[in-house]
mmCIF file of C-alpha atoms in Angstrom:
data_model
loop_
_atom_site.group_PDB
_atom_site.id
_atom_site.type_symbol
_atom_site.label_atom_id
_atom_site.label_comp_id
_atom_site.label_asym_id
_atom_site.label_seq_id
_atom_site.Cartn_x
_atom_site.Cartn_y
_atom_site.Cartn_z
ATOM 1 C CA PHE A 1 116.435 112.689 31.140
ATOM 2 C CA PRO A 2 112.844 112.133 32.235
ATOM 3 C CA VAL A 3 112.018 110.477 35.506
ATOM 4 C CA THR A 4 109.043 108.164 35.539
ATOM 5 C CA ILE A 5 106.535 108.128 38.355
ATOM 6 C CA SER A 6 107.208 104.412 38.803
ATOM 7 C CA ALA A 7 110.948 105.075 39.346
ATOM 8 C CA ILE A 8 110.099 107.628 42.021
ATOM 9 C CA GLN A 9 107.525 105.304 43.589
ATOM 10 C CA ASP A 10 110.018 102.425 43.630
ATOM 11 C CA LYS A 11 112.599 104.570 45.420
ATOM 12 C CA PHE A 12 109.962 105.851 47.856
ATOM 13 C CA GLU A 13 108.944 102.288 48.711
ATOM 14 C CA GLU A 14 112.583 101.205 49.045
ATOM 15 C CA LEU A 15 113.366 104.017 51.482
ATOM 16 C CA THR A 16 110.204 103.651 53.563
ATOM 17 C CA ALA A 17 110.791 99.885 53.825
ATOM 18 C CA LYS A 18 114.150 100.760 55.390
ATOM 19 C CA GLY A 19 112.429 103.120 57.814
ATOM 20 C CA VAL A 20 113.651 106.272 56.073
ATOM 21 C CA ASP A 21 111.260 109.186 55.567
ATOM 22 C CA PRO A 22 112.154 110.510 52.102
ATOM 23 C CA ASN A 23 111.203 114.041 53.183
ATOM 24 C CA SER A 24 113.919 113.902 55.835
ATOM 25 C CA LEU A 25 116.517 113.706 53.043
ATOM 26 C CA LEU A 26 115.600 117.158 51.742
ATOM 27 C CA THR A 27 117.778 119.192 54.086
ATOM 28 C CA LYS A 28 119.348 122.478 53.068
ATOM 29 C CA GLU A 29 122.766 120.868 53.236
ATOM 30 C CA SER A 30 121.890 117.886 51.048
ATOM 31 C CA LEU A 31 120.123 120.078 48.484
ATOM 32 C CA GLU A 32 123.139 122.400 48.347
ATOM 33 C CA VAL A 33 125.424 119.439 47.617
ATOM 34 C CA TRP A 34 123.159 117.992 44.922
ATOM 35 C CA ILE A 35 122.702 121.374 43.256
ATOM 36 C CA LYS A 36 126.449 122.105 43.471
ATOM 37 C CA ASP A 37 127.022 118.734 41.772
ATOM 38 C CA GLY A 38 124.858 119.947 38.877
ATOM 39 C CA LYS A 39 121.819 117.804 39.583
ATOM 40 C CA GLY A 40 118.391 118.978 38.533
ATOM 41 C CA TYR A 41 115.250 118.514 40.575
ATOM 42 C CA ASN A 42 114.251 115.506 38.475
ATOM 43 C CA GLN A 43 117.519 113.729 39.321
ATOM 44 C CA ILE A 44 117.187 114.579 43.006
ATOM 45 C CA ALA A 45 113.573 113.379 42.937
ATOM 46 C CA ARG A 46 114.700 109.994 41.642
ATOM 47 C CA GLU A 47 117.293 109.699 44.429
ATOM 48 C CA VAL A 48 114.940 110.565 47.280
ATOM 49 C CA GLY A 49 111.697 109.012 46.020
ATOM 50 C CA LEU A 50 109.692 112.228 45.964
ATOM 51 C CA HIS A 51 108.053 114.123 43.121
ATOM 52 C CA GLU A 52 110.092 116.831 41.412
ATOM 53 C CA SER A 53 107.621 119.484 42.616
ATOM 54 C CA VAL A 54 108.312 118.495 46.251
ATOM 55 C CA VAL A 55 112.053 118.846 45.669
ATOM 56 C CA SER A 56 111.575 122.202 43.940
ATOM 57 C CA LYS A 57 109.398 123.513 46.766
ATOM 58 C CA ALA A 58 111.931 122.442 49.403
ATOM 59 C CA ALA A 59 114.754 124.132 47.482
ATOM 60 C CA LYS A 60 112.756 127.348 47.204
ATOM 61 C CA GLU A 61 111.984 127.277 50.919
ATOM 62 C CA PHE A 62 115.752 127.157 51.575
ATOM 63 C CA GLY A 63 116.416 129.916 49.021
ATOM 64 C CA LEU A 64 118.125 127.516 46.593
ATOM 65 C CA GLU A 65 117.720 127.034 42.860
ATOM 66 C CA SER A 66 119.094 124.416 40.513
ATOM 67 C CA LYS A 67 120.848 126.026 37.567
ATOM 68 C CA THR A 68 120.418 122.719 35.730
ATOM 69 C CA ASN A 69 116.654 123.084 36.010
ATOM 70 C CA ARG A 70 116.827 126.693 34.823
ATOM 71 C CA ALA A 71 118.970 125.692 31.806
ATOM 72 C CA ASP A 72 116.596 122.836 30.951
ATOM 73 C CA LEU A 73 113.620 125.179 31.193
ATOM 74 C CA MET A 74 115.255 127.728 28.891
ATOM 75 C CA LYS A 75 115.991 125.006 26.305
ATOM 76 C CA TRP A 76 112.371 123.894 26.471
ATOM 77 C CA VAL A 77 111.081 127.453 26.086
ATOM 78 C CA LYS A 78 113.364 128.141 23.115
ATOM 79 C CA ARG A 79 112.311 124.874 21.475
ATOM 80 C CA GLY A 80 108.668 125.832 21.927
ATOM 81 C CA LYS A 81 109.213 129.185 20.244
ATOM 82 C CA ARG A 82 110.576 127.375 17.183
ATOM 83 C CA GLY A 83 107.526 125.186 16.837
ATOM 84 C CA GLY A 84 108.941 122.221 18.769
ATOM 85 C CA ARG A 85 112.005 121.748 16.579
#
C-alpha cells in the first residue's frame, strides 16, 4: 500500500516534537526486526517518518534487504511487461 509524503511528514513532525531524531530509529537491530516481520521499506518509512529511500539506504549499509520490497518490485516489473495489466 502506498505511503503518502504527508503521512511521512506527519510522523516526522510527531517524532521531532517529542525530541526523537527519526534517523536514530534506523539501527541494524530495528531494521532486522521490521524486515523479519515482513515489513517493506514503505511501511518502515511510515513508522519512522523518513522517506523510503532513506530506509532503503540504511538497510543496504547494514547489509540487509527487505524480501517484501523485492517481491513488490518483481510484481511491478511483471505487470509492466504485460502492458500494465
